[in-house]
């Protein structure tokens, strides 16, 4: 079916978009001009994300402006002005300094969306340390791997998460010097070798001067997954903030009076780049909701908090579509001006549904952990072609490429599928995978960064997502490496071989599905299936563990022993098996 383009008005709810003319903005853009929108550390001492996000506002007219409003699970509300965040993040930076945690050292955060997470993230960056988030729905194994690879020096977490997920790992994490626990004094006292976060914060000085920071100093470490191997720690530097700020302006259309709500969890990069940094650099108000998705709760938040700009994800949009539009009519969402979505393909139906449900289309945009910020987007002023990810941000050169005999060829014909590639050089580009130079190098060819996504570009420069070029799985917007799941399955005594795929799912995009063959002394039955589901869930956590497990006689492999996940997927979906000449035993 062909979808009609959605034509945009000049103003939306009486607000003129920041980018009235895409072609002009793209032609006139320079990163130097974007950098000039930020202050830099006083006395020309460099560029630090925490200064741009908090301190410069706390020292100026925005000091009393609401920076974060936190909505607790049970109706609690806590407000933080820029001045409040300035003092709190100073305190946390002093906590780290006092513990002897310095520049470049990794501070891991494992928590739900609670205020301490936001304070610690920015406080760590302020101290010159590196903020590294862990998703609170990870099980012990993904946590162990990431802290291990990242040489985590500090972990900030809650007592409950520590007891459930970290206590058992502690001995296997020699780099981890300090565990800071959020919880009651009494609970913390019972845990050996842990600090009381609240107590350290109370004792800390609220004055702190950020040390000189080179724009190329490491600030953020975000883990992502590939088809094979361990998780990869994508390294980001302080000057990424130039891209965070600029994309907030152009792609999310931030205006000074905006109330912004990014529903992504800070355990993933969207929740950091846009759930923490970008709105703060603009001095606007962000809403943080501790709870998980609930359609009515969400509409209540949009109404009561007078949200103007909302950044969410396709899975959430699809869940809202299931609930229907009738319920939305009960809420006054007249303040809402701009809705954007990221993380997985946004179906054209969902874009158009937004128009019916909210009177606003949903603006798809594209980026990934490695790019650090939005790269391709549908803008407030630009007509939407439903199903398209939009056009590259000013300062970003994107192309469709094909690799032929080792060379990279740019596809100039419109509509032809190839790999989406970006010309390196924007400030939030990752600077490497920690300790994995070879894997980093493999991402580049012929002067291009290769994204691992397949896409096409139409004659007007709109990009259209086609699929992944590899086997990584996107479930509810979260990237999952099949190899990590297969490795845990192989640790179960009954499992001989395992192959893991993403099975298409109407709501989550994909769900993790595993195929296992058993050792000869085990036979497949319902009890064993349940046992395996429970085993993987306990080790990997609900966000990563398979939702379905099928028993198979053999997991198809190439003659060189590589699991043929594409074949498993084709069989699962009843599709043609394609070229199976390399199949073992073929
Ligand atoms: P992550 O690094 O976890 O943010 O995942 C990045 C990947 O998510 C991309 O390489 C794409 O495969 C997928 N992705 C992100 N945004 C979109 C989008 N708007 N449309 C389709 N896929 C997307």
mmCIF file of N, CA and C in Angstrom, residues 243-321:
data_model
loop_
_atom_site.group_PDB
_atom_site.id
_atom_site.type_symbol
_atom_site.label_atom_id
_atom_site.label_comp_id
_atom_site.label_asym_id
_atom_site.label_seq_id
_atom_site.Cartn_x
_atom_site.Cartn_y
_atom_site.Cartn_z
ATOM 1 N N UNK A 243 26.779 17.561 19.497
ATOM 2 C CA UNK A 243 25.751 16.885 18.691
ATOM 3 C C UNK A 243 24.455 16.703 19.491
ATOM 4 N N UNK A 244 24.584 16.403 20.790
ATOM 5 C CA UNK A 244 23.370 16.259 21.597
ATOM 6 C C UNK A 244 22.560 17.558 21.541
ATOM 7 N N UNK A 245 23.270 18.658 21.697
ATOM 8 C CA UNK A 245 22.610 19.966 21.731
ATOM 9 C C UNK A 245 21.994 20.297 20.374
ATOM 10 N N UNK A 246 22.790 20.097 19.338
ATOM 11 C CA UNK A 246 22.337 20.465 17.999
ATOM 12 C C UNK A 246 21.145 19.597 17.554
ATOM 13 N N UNK A 247 21.181 18.305 17.866
ATOM 14 C CA UNK A 247 20.068 17.444 17.443
ATOM 15 C C UNK A 247 18.817 17.733 18.284
ATOM 16 N N UNK A 248 19.011 18.137 19.533
ATOM 17 C CA UNK A 248 17.867 18.552 20.344
ATOM 18 C C UNK A 248 17.164 19.732 19.689
ATOM 19 N N UNK A 249 17.961 20.600 19.111
ATOM 20 C CA UNK A 249 17.422 21.816 18.481
ATOM 21 C C UNK A 249 16.711 21.493 17.153
ATOM 22 N N UNK A 250 17.389 20.741 16.293
ATOM 23 C CA UNK A 250 16.823 20.484 14.960
ATOM 24 C C UNK A 250 15.866 19.286 14.921
ATOM 25 N N UNK A 251 16.283 18.176 15.505
ATOM 26 C CA UNK A 251 15.475 16.954 15.326
ATOM 27 C C UNK A 251 14.333 16.872 16.341
ATOM 28 N N UNK A 252 14.533 17.427 17.557
ATOM 29 C CA UNK A 252 13.457 17.373 18.555
ATOM 30 C C UNK A 252 12.807 18.747 18.737
ATOM 31 N N UNK A 253 13.323 19.720 18.023
ATOM 32 C CA UNK A 253 12.700 21.049 17.962
ATOM 33 C C UNK A 253 12.537 21.702 19.340
ATOM 34 N N UNK A 254 13.551 21.559 20.204
ATOM 35 C CA UNK A 254 13.460 22.148 21.549
ATOM 36 C C UNK A 254 13.351 23.668 21.484
ATOM 37 N N UNK A 255 12.393 24.203 22.249
ATOM 38 C CA UNK A 255 12.223 25.641 22.460
ATOM 39 C C UNK A 255 12.334 25.894 23.963
ATOM 40 N N UNK A 256 12.719 27.121 24.351
ATOM 41 C CA UNK A 256 13.046 27.364 25.769
ATOM 42 C C UNK A 256 11.947 27.001 26.774
ATOM 43 N N UNK A 257 10.670 27.090 26.381
ATOM 44 C CA UNK A 257 9.611 26.787 27.355
ATOM 45 C C UNK A 257 9.139 25.345 27.293
ATOM 46 N N UNK A 258 9.840 24.512 26.567
ATOM 47 C CA UNK A 258 9.363 23.143 26.394
ATOM 48 C C UNK A 258 9.414 22.322 27.675
ATOM 49 N N UNK A 259 8.420 21.415 27.761
ATOM 50 C CA UNK A 259 8.450 20.346 28.764
ATOM 51 C C UNK A 259 8.621 19.078 27.945
ATOM 52 N N UNK A 260 9.727 18.406 28.173
ATOM 53 C CA UNK A 260 10.123 17.283 27.307
ATOM 54 C C UNK A 260 10.034 15.985 28.081
ATOM 55 N N UNK A 261 9.541 14.963 27.404
ATOM 56 C CA UNK A 261 9.499 13.651 28.047
ATOM 57 C C UNK A 261 10.094 12.617 27.099
ATOM 58 N N UNK A 262 11.236 12.060 27.517
ATOM 59 C CA UNK A 262 11.862 10.962 26.777
ATOM 60 C C UNK A 262 11.552 9.699 27.571
ATOM 61 N N UNK A 263 10.841 8.779 26.965
ATOM 62 C CA UNK A 263 10.399 7.608 27.741
ATOM 63 C C UNK A 263 11.468 6.514 27.809
ATOM 64 N N UNK A 264 12.580 6.708 27.109
ATOM 65 C CA UNK A 264 13.618 5.657 27.089
ATOM 66 C C UNK A 264 14.300 5.541 28.451
ATOM 67 N N UNK A 265 14.700 4.344 28.790
ATOM 68 C CA UNK A 265 15.409 4.114 30.049
ATOM 69 C C UNK A 265 16.882 4.508 29.877
ATOM 70 N N UNK A 266 17.463 5.176 30.880
ATOM 71 C CA UNK A 266 18.885 5.567 30.756
ATOM 72 C C UNK A 266 19.831 4.375 30.701
ATOM 73 N N UNK A 267 19.302 3.157 30.875
ATOM 74 C CA UNK A 267 20.129 1.966 30.702
ATOM 75 C C UNK A 267 20.593 1.808 29.258
ATOM 76 N N UNK A 268 19.950 2.541 28.339
ATOM 77 C CA UNK A 268 20.308 2.488 26.919
ATOM 78 C C UNK A 268 20.635 3.897 26.466
ATOM 79 N N UNK A 269 21.289 3.999 25.323
ATOM 80 C CA UNK A 269 21.850 5.312 24.967
ATOM 81 C C UNK A 269 20.803 6.407 24.745
ATOM 82 N N UNK A 270 19.636 6.068 24.225
ATOM 83 C CA UNK A 270 18.630 7.132 24.032
ATOM 84 C C UNK A 270 18.295 7.793 25.360
ATOM 85 N N UNK A 271 18.209 6.964 26.402
ATOM 86 C CA UNK A 271 17.886 7.485 27.726
ATOM 87 C C UNK A 271 18.994 8.335 28.330
ATOM 88 N N UNK A 272 20.191 8.274 27.773
ATOM 89 C CA UNK A 272 21.276 9.139 28.232
ATOM 90 C C UNK A 272 21.402 10.381 27.344
ATOM 91 N N UNK A 273 21.564 10.167 26.028
ATOM 92 C CA UNK A 273 21.774 11.316 25.129
ATOM 93 C C UNK A 273 20.578 12.263 25.178
ATOM 94 N N UNK A 274 19.351 11.660 25.221
ATOM 95 C CA UNK A 274 18.146 12.496 25.168
ATOM 96 C C UNK A 274 17.323 12.445 26.456
ATOM 97 N N UNK A 275 17.503 11.400 27.263
ATOM 98 C CA UNK A 275 16.789 11.328 28.542
ATOM 99 C C UNK A 275 17.504 12.149 29.599
ATOM 100 N N UNK A 276 18.796 12.454 29.386
ATOM 101 C CA UNK A 276 19.536 13.252 30.363
ATOM 102 C C UNK A 276 20.148 14.494 29.684
ATOM 103 N N UNK A 277 21.064 14.275 28.750
ATOM 104 C CA UNK A 277 21.950 15.378 28.341
ATOM 105 C C UNK A 277 21.282 16.474 27.473
ATOM 106 N N UNK A 278 20.695 16.079 26.340
ATOM 107 C CA UNK A 278 20.245 17.113 25.376
ATOM 108 C C UNK A 278 19.255 18.110 25.979
ATOM 109 N N UNK A 279 18.202 17.663 26.691
ATOM 110 C CA UNK A 279 17.267 18.673 27.219
ATOM 111 C C UNK A 279 17.933 19.592 28.235
ATOM 112 N N UNK A 280 18.871 19.047 29.025
ATOM 113 C CA UNK A 280 19.540 19.888 30.022
ATOM 114 C C UNK A 280 20.422 20.939 29.338
ATOM 115 N N UNK A 281 21.088 20.561 28.272
ATOM 116 C CA UNK A 281 21.933 21.574 27.615
ATOM 117 C C UNK A 281 21.078 22.729 27.095
ATOM 118 N N UNK A 282 19.805 22.451 26.825
ATOM 119 C CA UNK A 282 18.903 23.516 26.357
ATOM 120 C C UNK A 282 18.233 24.253 27.509
ATOM 121 N N UNK A 283 18.491 23.816 28.733
ATOM 122 C CA UNK A 283 17.905 24.506 29.887
ATOM 123 C C UNK A 283 16.402 24.311 30.021
ATOM 124 N N UNK A 284 15.870 23.245 29.424
ATOM 125 C CA UNK A 284 14.411 23.041 29.485
ATOM 126 C C UNK A 284 14.061 22.034 30.586
ATOM 127 N N UNK A 285 12.762 21.765 30.730
ATOM 128 C CA UNK A 285 12.283 20.853 31.768
ATOM 129 C C UNK A 285 12.103 19.453 31.196
ATOM 130 N N UNK A 286 12.598 18.450 31.932
ATOM 131 C CA UNK A 286 12.380 17.053 31.532
ATOM 132 C C UNK A 286 11.517 16.347 32.560
ATOM 133 N N UNK A 287 10.664 15.481 32.073
ATOM 134 C CA UNK A 287 9.858 14.634 32.943
ATOM 135 C C UNK A 287 10.504 13.256 32.992
ATOM 136 N N UNK A 288 10.564 12.705 34.203
ATOM 137 C CA UNK A 288 11.071 11.331 34.344
ATOM 138 C C UNK A 288 9.985 10.536 35.043
ATOM 139 N N UNK A 289 9.580 9.445 34.435
ATOM 140 C CA UNK A 289 8.574 8.598 35.084
ATOM 141 C C UNK A 289 9.242 7.305 35.517
ATOM 142 N N UNK A 290 9.101 6.987 36.783
ATOM 143 C CA UNK A 290 9.732 5.768 37.296
ATOM 144 C C UNK A 290 9.042 4.506 36.778
ATOM 145 N N UNK A 291 7.738 4.621 36.497
ATOM 146 C CA UNK A 291 6.960 3.433 36.123
ATOM 147 C C UNK A 291 7.206 2.997 34.688
ATOM 148 N N UNK A 292 6.773 1.768 34.425
ATOM 149 C CA UNK A 292 6.858 1.276 33.058
ATOM 150 C C UNK A 292 5.588 1.640 32.300
ATOM 151 N N UNK A 293 5.534 1.218 31.056
ATOM 152 C CA UNK A 293 4.424 1.619 30.178
ATOM 153 C C UNK A 293 3.057 1.272 30.746
ATOM 154 N N UNK A 294 2.180 2.235 30.691
ATOM 155 C CA UNK A 294 0.763 2.021 30.955
ATOM 156 C C UNK A 294 0.063 3.161 30.211
ATOM 157 N N UNK A 295 -0.768 2.809 29.222
ATOM 158 C CA UNK A 295 -1.288 3.839 28.311
ATOM 159 C C UNK A 295 -1.973 4.964 29.075
ATOM 160 N N UNK A 296 -2.856 4.630 29.992
ATOM 161 C CA UNK A 296 -3.601 5.694 30.680
ATOM 162 C C UNK A 296 -2.682 6.541 31.563
ATOM 163 N N UNK A 297 -1.738 5.873 32.222
ATOM 164 C CA UNK A 297 -0.786 6.647 33.032
ATOM 165 C C UNK A 297 -0.023 7.638 32.142
ATOM 166 N N UNK A 298 0.366 7.152 30.972
ATOM 167 C CA UNK A 298 1.140 8.002 30.067
ATOM 168 C C UNK A 298 0.312 9.203 29.585
ATOM 169 N N UNK A 299 -0.951 8.971 29.219
ATOM 170 C CA UNK A 299 -1.764 10.107 28.751
ATOM 171 C C UNK A 299 -1.981 11.085 29.901
ATOM 172 N N UNK A 300 -2.119 10.531 31.108
ATOM 173 C CA UNK A 300 -2.259 11.383 32.297
ATOM 174 C C UNK A 300 -1.021 12.262 32.476
ATOM 175 N N UNK A 301 0.154 11.677 32.271
ATOM 176 C CA UNK A 301 1.405 12.452 32.410
ATOM 177 C C UNK A 301 1.474 13.537 31.331
ATOM 178 N N UNK A 302 1.156 13.160 30.096
ATOM 179 C CA UNK A 302 1.219 14.154 29.009
ATOM 180 C C UNK A 302 0.305 15.331 29.336
ATOM 181 N N UNK A 303 -0.873 15.008 29.874
ATOM 182 C CA UNK A 303 -1.833 16.070 30.204
ATOM 183 C C UNK A 303 -1.372 16.878 31.426
ATOM 184 N N UNK A 304 -1.132 16.186 32.531
ATOM 185 C CA UNK A 304 -0.883 16.893 33.798
ATOM 186 C C UNK A 304 0.432 17.663 33.778
ATOM 187 N N UNK A 305 1.426 17.102 33.119
ATOM 188 C CA UNK A 305 2.743 17.784 33.099
ATOM 189 C C UNK A 305 2.863 18.746 31.926
ATOM 190 N N UNK A 306 1.796 18.816 31.150
ATOM 191 C CA UNK A 306 1.764 19.744 29.998
ATOM 192 C C UNK A 306 2.976 19.524 29.082
ATOM 193 N N UNK A 307 3.180 18.267 28.771
ATOM 194 C CA UNK A 307 4.329 17.899 27.926
ATOM 195 C C UNK A 307 4.141 18.505 26.534
ATOM 196 N N UNK A 308 5.209 19.107 26.013
ATOM 197 C CA UNK A 308 5.136 19.709 24.672
ATOM 198 C C UNK A 308 5.885 18.868 23.627
ATOM 199 N N UNK A 309 6.973 18.243 24.042
ATOM 200 C CA UNK A 309 7.766 17.424 23.108
ATOM 201 C C UNK A 309 7.955 16.048 23.732
ATOM 202 N N UNK A 310 7.640 15.035 22.963
ATOM 203 C CA UNK A 310 7.593 13.671 23.512
ATOM 204 C C UNK A 310 8.419 12.762 22.607
ATOM 205 N N UNK A 311 9.371 12.053 23.210
ATOM 206 C CA UNK A 311 10.260 11.176 22.430
ATOM 207 C C UNK A 311 10.048 9.748 22.940
ATOM 208 N N UNK A 312 9.507 8.899 22.096
ATOM 209 C CA UNK A 312 9.203 7.546 22.565
ATOM 210 C C UNK A 312 9.665 6.503 21.543
ATOM 211 N N UNK A 313 9.096 5.309 21.592
ATOM 212 C CA UNK A 313 9.627 4.215 20.764
ATOM 213 C C UNK A 313 8.476 3.457 20.092
ATOM 214 N N UNK A 314 8.787 2.831 18.952
ATOM 215 C CA UNK A 314 7.743 2.131 18.216
ATOM 216 C C UNK A 314 6.977 1.090 19.043
ATOM 217 N N UNK A 315 7.677 0.341 19.916
ATOM 218 C CA UNK A 315 6.951 -0.672 20.699
ATOM 219 C C UNK A 315 5.873 0.001 21.544
ATOM 220 N N UNK A 316 6.214 1.139 22.159
ATOM 221 C CA UNK A 316 5.229 1.853 22.981
ATOM 222 C C UNK A 316 4.075 2.348 22.104
ATOM 223 N N UNK A 317 4.410 2.842 20.924
ATOM 224 C CA UNK A 317 3.354 3.344 20.031
ATOM 225 C C UNK A 317 2.418 2.192 19.649
ATOM 226 N N UNK A 318 3.001 1.036 19.357
ATOM 227 C CA UNK A 318 2.157 -0.100 18.978
ATOM 228 C C UNK A 318 1.285 -0.537 20.151
ATOM 229 N N UNK A 319 1.819 -0.449 21.367
ATOM 230 C CA UNK A 319 0.999 -0.815 22.538
ATOM 231 C C UNK A 319 -0.147 0.182 22.700
ATOM 232 N N UNK A 320 0.132 1.450 22.427
ATOM 233 C CA UNK A 320 -0.946 2.456 22.508
ATOM 234 C C UNK A 320 -1.990 2.203 21.424
ATOM 235 N N UNK A 321 -1.522 1.819 20.252
ATOM 236 C CA UNK A 321 -2.462 1.549 19.162
ATOM 237 C C UNK A 321 -3.416 0.428 19.545
#
